[in-house]
Each structure stands twice: as structure tokens, then as C-alpha cells.
CSV table of C-alpha atoms in Angstrom, one decimal:
chain,number,residue,atom,x,y,z
A,1,MET,CA,1.0,17.1,-134.8
A,2,ASP,CA,-1.3,16.0,-137.9
A,3,ALA,CA,-4.5,15.2,-137.0
A,4,PHE,CA,-5.0,11.3,-137.0
A,5,GLU,CA,-8.0,9.3,-137.8
A,6,THR,CA,-8.2,6.9,-135.3
A,7,ILE,CA,-7.0,8.5,-131.9
A,8,ILE,CA,-7.4,12.0,-130.6
A,9,TYR,CA,-4.0,13.4,-129.4
A,10,GLU,CA,-3.9,16.0,-126.8
A,11,LYS,CA,-1.4,17.8,-124.3
A,12,SER,CA,-2.2,20.0,-121.7
A,13,GLY,CA,0.1,21.3,-118.7
A,14,GLY,CA,2.8,18.4,-118.9
A,15,ILE,CA,0.0,15.9,-119.7
A,16,ALA,CA,-0.5,14.3,-122.9
A,17,SER,CA,-3.5,12.6,-123.5
A,18,ILE,CA,-4.4,9.5,-126.4
A,19,THR,CA,-8.0,8.6,-126.9
A,20,LEU,CA,-8.8,5.8,-128.8
A,21,ASN,CA,-11.3,7.1,-130.9
A,22,ARG,CA,-13.3,4.5,-133.2
A,23,PRO,CA,-16.5,4.2,-130.7
A,24,ARG,CA,-18.6,2.7,-133.0
A,25,ALA,CA,-16.0,-0.2,-133.3
A,26,LEU,CA,-15.7,-0.2,-129.7
A,27,ASN,CA,-12.1,0.9,-129.9
A,28,ALA,CA,-11.0,-1.8,-132.1
A,29,VAL,CA,-7.0,-1.7,-132.7
A,30,ASN,CA,-7.3,-1.9,-136.7
A,31,ILE,CA,-4.3,-0.9,-138.7
A,32,LYS,CA,-5.1,2.5,-139.1
A,33,MET,CA,-5.0,2.8,-135.2
A,34,ARG,CA,-1.5,0.8,-135.0
A,35,ASP,CA,0.1,3.1,-137.3
A,36,GLU,CA,-1.0,5.7,-135.5
A,37,LEU,CA,-0.4,4.9,-132.1
A,38,TYR,CA,3.2,3.7,-133.2
A,39,GLU,CA,3.5,7.7,-134.9
A,40,VAL,CA,2.7,9.0,-131.9
A,41,LEU,CA,4.5,7.4,-129.4
A,42,PRO,CA,7.9,8.3,-130.0
A,43,ALA,CA,6.8,11.7,-130.1
A,44,ILE,CA,5.8,11.5,-126.5
A,45,ASP,CA,8.9,10.5,-125.6
A,46,ASP,CA,10.9,13.3,-127.7
A,47,ASP,CA,8.5,16.1,-126.2
A,48,PRO,CA,9.9,17.9,-123.5
A,49,GLU,CA,7.1,19.5,-122.4
A,50,VAL,CA,5.5,15.9,-121.8
A,51,LEU,CA,5.9,14.4,-118.6
A,52,VAL,CA,3.5,12.2,-118.1
A,53,CYS,CA,0.3,10.3,-121.1
A,54,ILE,CA,-2.9,9.1,-120.3
A,55,ILE,CA,-4.5,6.4,-122.4
A,56,GLY,CA,-8.1,6.6,-122.7
A,57,GLY,CA,-11.2,5.1,-124.9
A,58,ALA,CA,-14.3,7.4,-126.6
A,59,GLY,CA,-17.4,6.6,-126.0
A,60,GLU,CA,-19.6,4.8,-123.7
A,61,ARG,CA,-19.1,0.9,-124.0
A,62,GLY,CA,-15.4,0.6,-123.5
A,63,PHE,CA,-11.5,1.2,-123.3
A,64,SER,CA,-11.3,-1.2,-126.7
A,65,ALA,CA,-12.3,-4.5,-127.7
A,66,GLY,CA,-9.1,-5.5,-129.2
A,67,ALA,CA,-7.7,-6.1,-132.2
A,68,ASP,CA,-10.0,-5.3,-135.3
A,69,ILE,CA,-11.4,-8.6,-136.2
A,70,THR,CA,-13.3,-7.7,-139.7
A,71,GLU,CA,-9.5,-7.2,-140.3
A,72,PHE,CA,-8.5,-10.6,-139.6
A,73,GLY,CA,-7.2,-12.9,-142.9
A,74,THR,CA,-6.6,-9.4,-144.7
A,75,VAL,CA,-2.6,-10.3,-144.6
A,76,PRO,CA,-1.3,-11.6,-147.8
A,77,SER,CA,0.5,-14.1,-146.0
A,78,GLN,CA,1.4,-15.6,-142.7
A,79,THR,CA,5.1,-14.8,-143.3
A,80,ILE,CA,4.2,-11.4,-144.5
A,81,GLY,CA,2.1,-11.2,-141.2
A,82,ARG,CA,4.9,-11.9,-139.2
A,83,SER,CA,7.4,-9.8,-140.4
A,84,VAL,CA,5.3,-6.5,-140.4
A,85,ARG,CA,4.3,-7.8,-136.6
A,86,TRP,CA,7.8,-7.1,-135.7
A,87,GLU,CA,8.4,-4.1,-138.5
A,88,ARG,CA,6.0,-1.8,-136.5
A,89,ASP,CA,6.2,-3.1,-133.4
A,90,LEU,CA,4.0,-1.2,-131.8
A,91,TRP,CA,3.6,-3.4,-128.0
A,92,GLY,CA,7.5,-2.7,-127.9
A,93,GLN,CA,7.2,0.4,-128.7
A,94,PHE,CA,4.7,0.6,-125.7
A,95,LEU,CA,7.1,-1.0,-123.6
A,96,GLY,CA,9.8,1.3,-123.9
A,97,VAL,CA,8.3,4.5,-123.6
A,98,SER,CA,10.2,6.2,-120.7
A,99,LYS,CA,7.8,8.4,-119.8
A,100,PRO,CA,5.2,7.5,-117.3
A,101,LEU,CA,1.6,6.1,-118.9
A,102,ILE,CA,-1.6,5.8,-117.4
A,103,ALA,CA,-4.5,3.6,-118.9
A,104,ALA,CA,-7.6,4.9,-117.7
A,105,ILE,CA,-10.1,2.2,-118.8
A,106,HIS,CA,-13.8,2.2,-118.5
A,107,GLY,CA,-16.4,-0.7,-120.1
A,108,PHE,CA,-14.7,-3.4,-122.2
A,109,ALA,CA,-10.9,-3.9,-122.1
A,110,LEU,CA,-10.8,-7.2,-124.2
A,111,GLY,CA,-7.8,-8.7,-126.0
A,112,ALA,CA,-5.2,-6.4,-127.3
A,113,GLY,CA,-7.3,-3.5,-125.5
A,114,VAL,CA,-6.2,-5.4,-122.1
A,115,GLU,CA,-3.1,-5.8,-123.5
A,116,MET,CA,-1.8,-2.4,-124.3
A,117,SER,CA,-3.2,-1.5,-120.6
A,118,MET,CA,-0.7,-3.8,-119.6
A,119,CYS,CA,2.2,-1.9,-121.5
A,120,CYS,CA,1.2,0.6,-119.2
A,121,ASP,CA,2.3,1.6,-115.7
A,122,PHE,CA,-0.8,2.7,-114.1
A,123,ARG,CA,-4.0,1.0,-115.0
A,124,ILE,CA,-6.9,2.8,-113.6
A,125,ALA,CA,-10.6,1.3,-114.3
A,126,SER,CA,-14.3,2.3,-113.5
A,127,ASP,CA,-16.4,0.0,-111.8
A,128,ASP,CA,-18.0,-1.1,-114.6
A,129,ALA,CA,-14.6,-2.1,-116.4
A,130,ARG,CA,-14.6,-5.7,-117.9
A,131,PHE,CA,-11.4,-7.3,-118.6
A,132,GLY,CA,-11.0,-10.3,-121.0
A,133,LEU,CA,-8.3,-12.1,-122.3
A,134,PRO,CA,-10.6,-14.1,-125.2
A,135,GLU,CA,-8.2,-15.4,-127.5
A,136,VAL,CA,-8.3,-19.2,-125.9
A,137,GLY,CA,-12.1,-19.2,-127.1
A,138,ILE,CA,-11.5,-18.3,-130.4
A,139,GLY,CA,-8.4,-21.2,-131.0
A,140,MET,CA,-5.5,-18.1,-130.6
A,141,VAL,CA,-3.1,-17.3,-128.1
A,142,PRO,CA,-2.8,-13.6,-126.8
A,143,THR,CA,-0.6,-11.9,-129.8
A,144,ALA,CA,0.2,-8.5,-127.9
A,145,GLY,CA,2.3,-9.8,-125.2
A,146,GLY,CA,-0.7,-10.9,-122.8
A,147,SER,CA,0.9,-14.4,-122.2
A,148,GLN,CA,4.2,-12.5,-120.8
A,149,THR,CA,3.1,-9.3,-119.4
A,150,MET,CA,0.2,-10.6,-117.2
A,151,PRO,CA,2.2,-12.6,-115.5
A,152,ARG,CA,5.0,-10.0,-114.7
A,153,LEU,CA,2.3,-7.7,-113.5
A,154,ALA,CA,1.1,-10.1,-110.6
A,155,PRO,CA,2.3,-12.7,-108.7
A,156,LEU,CA,1.7,-15.5,-110.8
A,157,GLY,CA,-0.9,-17.6,-109.0
A,158,MET,CA,-2.6,-14.8,-109.3
A,159,SER,CA,-2.7,-13.9,-112.7
A,160,ALA,CA,-2.2,-17.1,-114.7
A,161,ALA,CA,-5.6,-17.9,-114.9
A,162,PRO,CA,-7.4,-15.2,-116.9
A,163,VAL,CA,-4.9,-15.7,-119.8
A,164,ILE,CA,-5.4,-19.9,-119.5
A,165,ILE,CA,-9.1,-19.6,-119.5
A,166,GLY,CA,-10.0,-16.8,-121.4
A,167,GLU,CA,-12.7,-15.7,-119.2
A,168,ILE,CA,-14.2,-11.9,-118.7
A,169,ILE,CA,-13.5,-10.5,-115.1
A,170,ASP,CA,-14.8,-7.8,-113.5
A,171,ALA,CA,-13.4,-4.4,-112.1
A,172,ALA,CA,-13.1,-5.7,-108.5
A,173,GLU,CA,-12.0,-9.1,-109.6
A,174,ALA,CA,-8.9,-7.2,-111.5
A,175,LEU,CA,-8.2,-5.5,-108.6
A,176,ARG,CA,-8.0,-8.7,-106.4
A,177,ILE,CA,-5.3,-10.2,-108.6
A,178,GLY,CA,-3.7,-7.2,-109.3
A,179,LEU,CA,-4.6,-6.4,-112.8
A,180,VAL,CA,-5.6,-3.1,-112.1
A,181,GLN,CA,-4.1,-0.5,-109.3
A,182,ARG,CA,-7.2,1.9,-108.6
A,183,VAL,CA,-11.5,0.7,-109.1
A,184,VAL,CA,-12.9,4.4,-108.8
A,185,PRO,CA,-17.0,5.0,-110.2
A,186,ARG,CA,-17.0,6.1,-114.0
A,187,ASP,CA,-17.3,10.1,-113.3
A,188,ASP,CA,-14.1,9.8,-110.9
A,189,LEU,CA,-12.0,7.9,-113.6
A,190,MET,CA,-10.2,10.9,-115.8
A,191,PRO,CA,-10.3,13.2,-112.7
A,192,THR,CA,-8.4,10.0,-110.8
A,193,ALA,CA,-6.3,9.5,-113.7
A,194,GLU,CA,-5.1,13.2,-113.7
A,195,ASP,CA,-4.7,13.3,-110.4
A,196,VAL,CA,-2.2,10.7,-110.3
A,197,ALA,CA,-0.5,12.2,-113.4
A,198,ARG,CA,0.0,15.3,-111.6
A,199,LYS,CA,1.2,13.7,-108.5
A,200,LEU,CA,4.1,11.7,-111.0
A,201,MET,CA,5.0,15.3,-112.3
A,202,SER,CA,5.6,16.3,-108.9
A,203,ARG,CA,8.2,13.7,-108.5
A,204,GLY,CA,11.9,13.8,-110.0
A,205,GLN,CA,11.5,13.5,-113.7
A,206,THR,CA,15.2,11.7,-114.3
A,207,ALA,CA,14.0,9.5,-111.0
A,208,LEU,CA,10.7,8.0,-112.6
A,209,ARG,CA,12.6,7.6,-115.4
A,210,TYR,CA,15.4,5.5,-114.2
A,211,ALA,CA,13.0,4.0,-111.9
A,212,LYS,CA,10.7,2.5,-114.5
A,213,GLU,CA,13.4,1.4,-116.4
A,214,ALA,CA,15.0,-0.7,-113.3
A,215,ILE,CA,12.1,-2.1,-112.6
A,216,ARG,CA,11.0,-3.3,-116.6
A,217,ARG,CA,15.0,-4.7,-117.2
A,218,GLY,CA,15.2,-6.2,-113.7
A,219,LEU,CA,12.5,-8.5,-114.2
A,220,ASP,CA,14.1,-10.0,-117.2
A,221,LEU,CA,17.8,-10.2,-115.3
A,222,PRO,CA,18.9,-12.3,-112.8
A,223,LEU,CA,18.5,-10.8,-109.0
A,224,GLN,CA,22.0,-10.0,-108.9
A,225,GLN,CA,22.4,-8.4,-112.3
A,226,GLY,CA,19.4,-6.5,-111.4
A,227,LEU,CA,21.1,-5.3,-108.0
A,228,GLU,CA,24.0,-4.3,-110.4
A,229,MET,CA,21.8,-2.0,-112.8
A,230,GLU,CA,19.9,-0.4,-109.8
A,231,SER,CA,23.2,0.9,-108.0
A,232,ARG,CA,24.6,2.2,-111.3
A,233,LEU,CA,21.1,3.9,-112.1
A,234,PHE,CA,20.9,5.3,-108.4
A,235,ALA,CA,24.4,6.6,-108.4
A,236,ALA,CA,23.5,8.4,-111.8
A,237,VAL,CA,20.0,10.0,-110.5
A,238,LEU,CA,21.9,11.2,-107.0
A,239,ALA,CA,23.8,13.4,-109.5
A,240,THR,CA,21.4,14.9,-111.0
A,241,ASP,CA,20.5,18.5,-109.7
A,242,ASP,CA,16.5,17.1,-108.7
A,243,ALA,CA,18.4,14.5,-106.2
A,244,ARG,CA,20.8,17.8,-104.8
A,245,GLU,CA,17.3,19.9,-104.4
A,246,GLY,CA,15.1,17.1,-103.1
A,247,ILE,CA,17.6,16.3,-100.4
A,248,ARG,CA,18.2,20.3,-99.4
A,249,ALA,CA,14.5,20.3,-99.1
A,250,TYR,CA,14.4,17.0,-97.2
A,251,SER,CA,17.2,18.0,-94.4
A,252,ARG,CA,15.1,21.2,-94.4
A,253,GLY,CA,12.1,19.1,-93.0
B,1,MET,CA,31.4,-8.2,-81.4
B,2,ALA,CA,30.3,-4.6,-80.0
B,3,TYR,CA,27.8,-2.8,-81.7
B,4,GLU,CA,26.9,0.8,-81.4
B,5,SER,CA,23.8,1.5,-83.6
B,6,LEU,CA,22.1,-2.2,-83.8
B,7,THR,CA,21.8,-4.3,-80.2
B,8,TYR,CA,22.6,-8.2,-81.1
B,9,GLU,CA,20.8,-10.4,-78.5
B,10,LYS,CA,20.9,-14.4,-78.8
B,11,ARG,CA,18.4,-16.4,-77.1
B,12,GLU,CA,18.9,-19.8,-77.2
B,13,GLN,CA,19.0,-20.6,-81.1
B,14,THR,CA,17.7,-16.9,-82.4
B,15,VAL,CA,19.3,-13.6,-82.7
B,16,TRP,CA,17.1,-10.5,-82.1
B,17,LEU,CA,18.9,-7.7,-84.3
B,18,THR,CA,17.5,-4.8,-83.4
B,19,LEU,CA,18.5,-1.6,-85.2
B,20,ASN,CA,19.2,1.2,-82.6
B,21,ARG,CA,18.9,4.8,-83.3
B,22,PRO,CA,15.9,5.6,-82.5
B,23,LEU,CA,16.4,9.2,-82.5
B,24,ALA,CA,17.1,9.0,-86.3
B,25,GLY,CA,13.9,6.4,-86.7
B,26,ASN,CA,16.9,4.0,-87.3
B,27,SER,CA,17.5,5.5,-90.2
B,28,ILE,CA,20.4,3.9,-92.2
B,29,ASN,CA,23.9,5.8,-92.4
B,30,LEU,CA,27.3,3.9,-92.9
B,31,LYS,CA,28.2,3.1,-89.3
B,32,LEU,CA,24.7,1.3,-88.9
B,33,ALA,CA,25.2,-0.7,-92.5
B,34,ASN,CA,28.6,-1.9,-91.6
B,35,GLU,CA,27.6,-2.6,-87.7
B,36,LEU,CA,24.3,-4.9,-89.7
B,37,LYS,CA,27.5,-6.3,-92.0
B,38,ASP,CA,29.4,-7.3,-89.1
B,39,ALA,CA,26.3,-8.7,-87.0
B,40,CYS,CA,25.0,-10.8,-90.3
B,41,ARG,CA,28.7,-12.5,-90.4
B,42,GLU,CA,28.7,-13.2,-87.0
B,43,VAL,CA,25.3,-15.1,-87.4
B,44,ASN,CA,26.6,-17.5,-90.3
B,45,GLU,CA,30.0,-17.8,-88.6
B,46,ASP,CA,27.9,-18.7,-85.0
B,47,GLY,CA,26.7,-22.8,-86.1
B,48,GLU,CA,24.3,-22.6,-83.2
B,49,VAL,CA,21.7,-19.8,-84.7
B,50,ARG,CA,19.1,-20.7,-86.5
B,51,VAL,CA,16.9,-18.2,-87.3
B,52,VAL,CA,17.0,-13.9,-87.0
B,53,ALA,CA,14.4,-11.7,-86.5
B,54,LEU,CA,15.4,-8.2,-87.0
B,55,THR,CA,13.7,-5.3,-86.1
B,56,GLY,CA,13.9,-1.6,-84.8
B,57,ALA,CA,13.8,0.5,-81.4
B,58,GLY,CA,10.9,2.5,-81.0
B,59,ASP,CA,8.3,3.8,-82.6
B,60,SER,CA,10.0,3.0,-86.4
B,61,PHE,CA,11.4,0.0,-88.0
B,62,CYS,CA,13.4,2.1,-90.5
B,63,ALA,CA,13.0,5.5,-91.7
B,64,GLY,CA,15.3,5.3,-94.7
B,65,ALA,CA,18.6,6.3,-95.8
B,66,ASP,CA,20.7,8.7,-93.7
B,67,LEU,CA,19.8,11.5,-96.7
B,68,SER,CA,22.6,13.8,-95.1
B,69,GLU,CA,25.2,11.8,-95.1
B,70,LEU,CA,24.4,10.4,-98.9
B,71,ALA,CA,25.0,13.5,-99.9
B,72,THR,CA,28.1,13.6,-99.2
B,73,PHE,CA,29.3,10.9,-101.2
B,74,THR,CA,31.2,10.7,-104.7
B,75,ALA,CA,29.3,8.5,-107.2
B,76,ASN,CA,32.4,5.9,-107.6
B,77,GLU,CA,31.8,5.7,-103.2
B,78,LEU,CA,28.3,5.1,-103.5
B,79,LEU,CA,28.3,2.3,-106.1
B,80,LYS,CA,30.7,0.4,-103.6
B,81,THR,CA,29.3,1.6,-100.5
B,82,ASN,CA,25.8,3.2,-100.8
B,83,PRO,CA,24.6,2.5,-96.8
B,84,ALA,CA,21.1,1.3,-98.1
B,85,SER,CA,23.0,-1.4,-100.3
B,86,VAL,CA,25.4,-2.7,-98.1
B,87,ALA,CA,22.9,-3.1,-95.4
B,88,SER,CA,20.1,-5.3,-97.9
B,89,LYS,CA,23.1,-7.3,-99.2
B,90,ALA,CA,24.0,-7.8,-95.8
B,91,VAL,CA,20.4,-9.3,-94.7
B,92,ALA,CA,20.0,-11.0,-97.9
B,93,SER,CA,23.3,-12.7,-97.3
B,94,VAL,CA,22.1,-14.4,-94.0
B,95,ASN,CA,21.7,-18.3,-94.6
B,96,CYS,CA,19.2,-19.0,-92.3
B,97,PRO,CA,15.3,-17.7,-91.9
B,98,VAL,CA,15.6,-13.9,-91.0
B,99,VAL,CA,11.9,-12.6,-90.0
B,100,ALA,CA,11.4,-8.6,-90.1
B,101,ALA,CA,9.2,-7.7,-86.9
B,102,VAL,CA,8.0,-4.6,-88.8
B,103,ASN,CA,7.5,-2.6,-85.8
B,104,GLY,CA,6.7,0.9,-87.2
B,105,ASP,CA,7.6,3.2,-90.7
B,106,ALA,CA,10.0,1.1,-92.9
B,107,LEU,CA,10.7,3.4,-95.9
B,108,GLY,CA,13.2,3.7,-98.5
B,109,ALA,CA,15.9,1.7,-97.5
B,110,GLY,CA,14.0,0.5,-94.6
B,111,LEU,CA,11.5,-1.1,-96.7
B,112,GLU,CA,14.3,-2.6,-98.5
B,113,LEU,CA,15.8,-4.0,-95.6
B,114,ALA,CA,12.4,-5.8,-95.2
B,115,LEU,CA,12.3,-6.8,-98.4
B,116,ALA,CA,15.5,-8.8,-98.0
B,117,CYS,CA,14.4,-10.7,-95.3
B,118,ASP,CA,12.2,-14.4,-95.7
B,119,ILE,CA,9.0,-13.2,-93.9
B,120,ARG,CA,7.7,-10.1,-92.8
B,121,VAL,CA,5.6,-9.3,-90.0
B,122,ALA,CA,3.9,-6.0,-89.9
B,123,ALA,CA,2.6,-4.1,-86.8
B,124,LYS,CA,-1.0,-2.5,-88.0
B,125,ASN,CA,0.0,0.9,-87.7
B,126,ALA,CA,3.2,0.8,-89.8
B,127,ARG,CA,3.4,2.1,-93.3
B,128,LEU,CA,5.4,0.6,-96.3
B,129,GLY,CA,6.8,2.7,-98.7
B,130,PHE,CA,9.8,3.8,-101.3
B,131,PRO,CA,9.5,8.1,-101.2
B,132,GLU,CA,12.4,8.2,-103.0
B,133,THR,CA,11.2,9.6,-106.2
B,134,ALA,CA,9.5,12.8,-104.6
B,135,TYR,CA,13.1,13.5,-104.0
B,136,GLY,CA,14.6,13.0,-107.0
B,137,LEU,CA,16.1,9.7,-106.1
B,138,ILE,CA,15.4,5.6,-106.5
B,139,PRO,CA,15.6,3.0,-104.5
B,140,GLY,CA,19.2,1.5,-104.2
B,141,GLY,CA,19.4,-0.8,-102.0
B,142,GLY,CA,17.5,-3.5,-104.2
B,143,GLY,CA,14.0,-2.3,-104.1
B,144,THR,CA,13.3,-1.8,-107.7
B,145,GLN,CA,14.3,-5.4,-108.5
B,146,ARG,CA,12.7,-7.5,-105.0
B,147,LEU,CA,9.7,-5.5,-104.9
B,148,PRO,CA,8.5,-6.2,-108.5
B,149,ARG,CA,9.6,-9.9,-107.6
B,150,LEU,CA,7.6,-10.2,-104.8
B,151,VAL,CA,4.4,-8.3,-105.6
B,152,GLY,CA,4.5,-8.3,-109.5
B,153,ARG,CA,5.5,-5.2,-111.4
B,154,GLY,CA,2.3,-3.8,-111.3
B,155,LYS,CA,2.0,-2.8,-107.5
B,156,ALA,CA,6.0,-2.4,-107.4
B,157,THR,CA,5.6,0.2,-110.3
B,158,GLU,CA,2.4,2.4,-108.0
B,159,MET,CA,4.6,2.2,-105.0
B,160,ILE,CA,8.0,3.3,-106.4
B,161,LEU,CA,7.0,6.2,-109.4
B,162,LEU,CA,4.1,7.3,-106.8
B,163,ALA,CA,6.1,7.5,-104.1
B,164,GLU,CA,3.2,6.7,-102.1
B,165,PRO,CA,3.4,4.6,-98.8
B,166,VAL,CA,0.9,1.4,-97.8
B,167,ASP,CA,-0.7,1.3,-94.5
B,168,ALA,CA,0.3,-2.2,-93.3
B,169,ALA,CA,-3.6,-4.0,-94.7
B,170,GLU,CA,-2.8,-2.8,-98.4
B,171,ALA,CA,0.7,-4.2,-97.8
B,172,TYR,CA,-0.8,-7.7,-96.7
B,173,ARG,CA,-3.3,-7.6,-99.7
B,174,VAL,CA,-1.0,-7.6,-102.4
B,175,GLY,CA,1.8,-9.9,-100.6
B,176,LEU,CA,4.4,-7.2,-99.2
B,177,VAL,CA,4.0,-9.0,-95.6
B,178,ASN,CA,2.8,-11.9,-94.7
B,179,LYS,CA,1.0,-11.0,-91.6
B,180,VAL,CA,-0.7,-8.1,-89.9
B,181,VAL,CA,-0.5,-7.9,-85.8
B,182,THR,CA,-1.4,-5.0,-83.4
B,183,GLN,CA,2.2,-3.4,-82.3
B,184,ARG,CA,1.7,-4.8,-78.7
B,185,LYS,CA,1.6,-8.3,-80.2
B,186,LEU,CA,4.2,-7.8,-82.6
B,187,VAL,CA,7.4,-9.6,-80.5
B,188,GLU,CA,4.9,-12.6,-79.4
B,189,GLU,CA,3.6,-13.0,-82.5
B,190,VAL,CA,7.3,-12.7,-84.6
B,191,GLY,CA,8.7,-15.0,-81.2
B,192,ALA,CA,6.2,-17.5,-82.3
B,193,ILE,CA,7.3,-17.9,-86.2
B,194,VAL,CA,10.9,-17.8,-84.9
B,195,GLU,CA,10.2,-20.6,-82.3
B,196,ILE,CA,8.7,-23.0,-85.2
B,197,LEU,CA,12.0,-22.3,-87.1
B,198,ALA,CA,14.1,-22.9,-84.8
B,199,SER,CA,12.3,-26.2,-84.1
B,200,ARG,CA,12.8,-27.0,-88.1
B,201,ALA,CA,15.9,-29.3,-89.2
B,202,PRO,CA,18.4,-26.8,-89.6
B,203,VAL,CA,19.7,-27.9,-92.9
B,204,ALA,CA,16.9,-28.3,-94.0
B,205,VAL,CA,15.6,-25.0,-93.4
B,206,ARG,CA,18.7,-23.6,-95.2
B,207,TYR,CA,18.3,-25.3,-97.9
B,208,ALA,CA,14.5,-24.6,-98.8
B,209,LYS,CA,15.5,-20.6,-98.4
B,210,GLU,CA,18.2,-21.7,-100.9
B,211,ALA,CA,15.8,-23.4,-103.3
B,212,VAL,CA,13.1,-21.2,-103.4
B,213,ASN,CA,15.7,-17.8,-103.6
B,214,LYS,CA,18.1,-18.8,-106.3
B,215,GLY,CA,15.5,-20.9,-107.9
B,216,MET,CA,13.5,-17.5,-108.4
B,217,ASP,CA,16.7,-16.4,-110.7
B,218,MET,CA,16.8,-19.6,-112.8
B,219,THR,CA,14.7,-21.5,-115.8
B,220,LEU,CA,12.0,-23.6,-114.3
B,221,GLU,CA,14.5,-26.6,-115.5
B,222,GLN,CA,17.1,-25.7,-113.3
B,223,GLY,CA,15.5,-24.9,-110.0
B,224,LEU,CA,14.2,-28.3,-110.2
B,225,ARG,CA,17.2,-29.6,-110.7
B,226,LEU,CA,18.6,-27.8,-107.7
B,227,GLU,CA,15.8,-28.7,-105.7
B,228,ALA,CA,16.1,-32.3,-106.3
B,229,ASP,CA,20.3,-31.9,-105.9
B,230,LEU,CA,20.0,-30.3,-102.1
B,231,SER,CA,17.3,-33.1,-101.4
B,232,PHE,CA,19.6,-35.5,-101.9
B,233,LEU,CA,22.0,-34.0,-100.0
B,234,LEU,CA,19.9,-33.8,-97.2
B,235,GLN,CA,19.3,-37.4,-97.4
B,236,SER,CA,22.8,-37.9,-95.8
B,237,THR,CA,22.2,-35.7,-92.9
B,238,ASP,CA,21.6,-37.6,-89.2
B,239,ASP,CA,18.6,-34.7,-88.9
B,240,ARG,CA,16.9,-36.7,-92.2
B,241,ALA,CA,16.9,-39.9,-90.3
B,242,GLU,CA,16.0,-38.3,-87.2
B,243,GLY,CA,13.0,-36.7,-88.9
B,244,ILE,CA,11.7,-39.9,-89.8
B,245,ARG,CA,12.2,-42.0,-86.5
B,246,ALA,CA,10.2,-39.1,-85.1
B,247,PHE,CA,7.3,-39.5,-87.9
B,248,LEU,CA,6.8,-42.9,-87.2
B,249,GLU,CA,6.8,-42.5,-83.6
B,250,LYS,CA,4.5,-39.8,-83.6
B,251,ARG,CA,6.6,-37.3,-81.8
B,252,LYS,CA,8.4,-34.2,-82.6
B,253,GLY,CA,11.9,-34.3,-84.0
B,254,ARG,CA,15.0,-33.3,-82.0
B,255,PHE,CA,17.6,-32.0,-84.6
B,256,LYS,CA,20.6,-31.3,-84.4
B,257,GLY,CA,22.2,-29.8,-87.5
B,258,GLU,CA,24.0,-32.3,-88.7
């Protein structure tokens, strides 16, 4: 793959890693980064060597400060801006990746930064992480899906407040409300993410894809339809070689 | 009705259902699933039953599906008679509240059974989880649907994709179980909860269950309409008049379910 300017893409032993790489701008998502992520995500899905992907931020200060505010107001018109948003639907593409995505978050994760992580399956944070959707403070609403993805991540009573208030919360509070699944010391962040990645690699890969699909699509369906979808996926996965082998292994104890 | 893989014990207005294959960790095969279906139908047809407690014999609540039997089903058979799905559907079809007394491990189809209940009380030593992806499978009895609705996509994704169980304390922290007690105290604690539920006006309790469960599948506006309709229907019951009398006379209501 061609070298990127704003991200670093590497893969090793089944694990792909994307590093948001604009450390001087706290890895803010500018148009260039959006385009590069838009190019790399389908490649992750298409590449049979990649089983799982870790996303992190370069530099000491944090994961990502969100949308690059210096590019605000550069769009020729609101109507063009709106159509470009859907022509290059980066967040839809994030949510559509069929392989597990792990966000490894240190320092600041704000706005589109935390929203990017909420499109992932795992959010592992270092204990110095700070999360926030500051949009309402500047007269906006989250625009990378946060108002929709956050309430689905955790029960509404726990998760609504940060979106509405726009306050910054620390790693412990993020763990309490279910925004992140693990909090570890900074030095353990990448090793923990890699540990989760390796565990995922040892699971049935079709099973992981189907489970991810069942959870994600199921939340958009009435329960009855969700149960029917799950039954179909379950019957399909049971016919795979992985499942036959898994059951044999289980029976042998 | 005579059951072999479970016990059906009616104590006044409560039915205690105990999965009874302790040597197999109470794992769910088609026979157990079908018996659960019959038992839940019996509950629904018995006008006296106001609440059900579901638990497992021995040290496990339910260790999961019987995988060796599962491997013998064709894909078409599975769509109709996947034991995990038959079992959890049966429990979810009970009209009155069902309280899971999770006395030990609730894994795979076992956790799905607990998720189909309305209230979950777990023993301290219980582990809850979905090990399926470690065997190349996914949960097939509602786990991928009910867990995210209960605890959100974040924790549900972690539990289902990673296939690592959580202990009772973690299950309590994330809202997967309502209460954690020692294994010794479990029956007593669940007994207290079912006693309270049995003392409430039965139709109101059923309607409340219906409003919460059906409402989650609706838009808020539709859900509010359902709630108002059920509330108006209740105004026609004798129990509601008794409830108001009891409140005014500062005593507990004596409800008949009419």
C-alpha cells in the first residue's frame, strides 16, 4: 500500500494497526486523514492476512482531538458539505468493517476522536485518557455519529449525560458508564490491545464476523426480527469447518 | 405433567422450575428444551401462578447447549429446533415475571436462558458468559440480541467476541444481574423477591412486564400509547379498586387477579 501522510498503516502476524499521525495537531481528523482512512478501511476488510485491527494515536498528548478546527468553514457551501459527508461516509465505513476493531486510547479523545473509537468494537483506555464531546459548547452537535453510537454502547441512563452536557470525563468515569471496556496504565495500553487482538485471532473468524453483524444489525431491529436473524447466522456458522472442529475439540474436553 | 430433565414445583402462587441434569451441568439438549416449553405453557395456562423462579440443580445454573447433540442437527432442523432457541423462547413467553436464581455458571445457552428472564439474582461464585466464538460458533438462543439490549453494545461486544466469562461482581457492575448474594443465601433471597411479586396485583404485574418488553421494540410514542392503553384497561379490574381501598385504609391489598 502507498505511504500515507496522516496515518501509519502496518501489519504484522494477522494484526493490522492504524496510527493517527498528526501529533502536532493532536491527531485531528482533517480532510487528508479522512481520505486516507477511507482508503485503508476497505483494504483491512479485503486483506485475508488481516484478522483484527488496532487503532491508536501518535505522540504523547492523545488519541485524537477530533475534527480539524482550522478547516472549519472551508467547505464551499453547506449543501456541498452535506453531499460530501455522504459521498465519503467515513463513519459508515468504520461501522461496516466486518473484522474486529480495537481502539487504543491515550490522552485526549475528543469529538470525532471519541466518536471514531465508538465505531470500534473495543475501547481500551490508558488511565490518563480524557473523553469528551465538546460540540454543544461551540453551538454544534456531534457529527460523526456520537449522538447515536454513544446511547447504543451503554444503557441510556448512564450514557446520555456526556453527550448532552458536553463535559470532559476521565478514564474511570468512562469505564463506569460503559464507554470503554478496559482501563490500564499508559505503558500497558498497546500490550493490552495486542493481547485482546491475539485472543480474538484465536476465535472462529466467521463466528466473530457473524457475532459482530448480529449485535450491530440486531440493535436496529425489533427483538423478534433480531432473533430470527441470529438463528439464520447460527445455522450458517454451524456448517463451517471451524465450528465442526470447535465442537470436536469441546467434546474431547 | 411429568418431567424428566427438570422439576416443576408449585408452592402456593409460585412455580420453581429447576433444570435437572446436574451430571451434564444442566446443559440444554432438545429434550430439556421441549420440557421447558411444556412447563412454560403449563405456567401460562395455570391461572393461579403469579411468578416463576428458574434455577439449576447442583453447582451449575446451566453450562450451555449440549454441543454433541447440536452437531447432529441439519441446518434446516436448527432453524426450527435449535434447543437453545426453543428454551429461551419458552421462558420469554411466560406472561408473569420470571426470576433467574443463577446458582452457578450460566454459559452460552444457559446465559441466554437467564437473559430471557425478567430479574437475575446471581450467586457470588457464578460465572456468566458466551464461550461460543472460541468453538467457532455464535450464540444462537437470543444472546446476540438480548445482551446488547440489556447492557449496551460495548460490554455485549466484549463478552460475545472475546468469549471470556465475567464473574458475578462484574455482571452486577454492568447491569447484567440485579443482585449478587452468597450461594447459601440465594434461594432465600430469590424466595423473598418472588414473595413480593406474588403479593402484587397479578394483572398489573403482567401488564407492566408487557409494557417494558414490548415498549423497547417500539418508538417512544408507540410505547407511551401502549402504556396508557394498558393503564386504562387495568382501571376495569377489581384488583385496582381493592388497591385503592387498601391504600386509603393503610393496609396491604389482597389481590385476586381479576
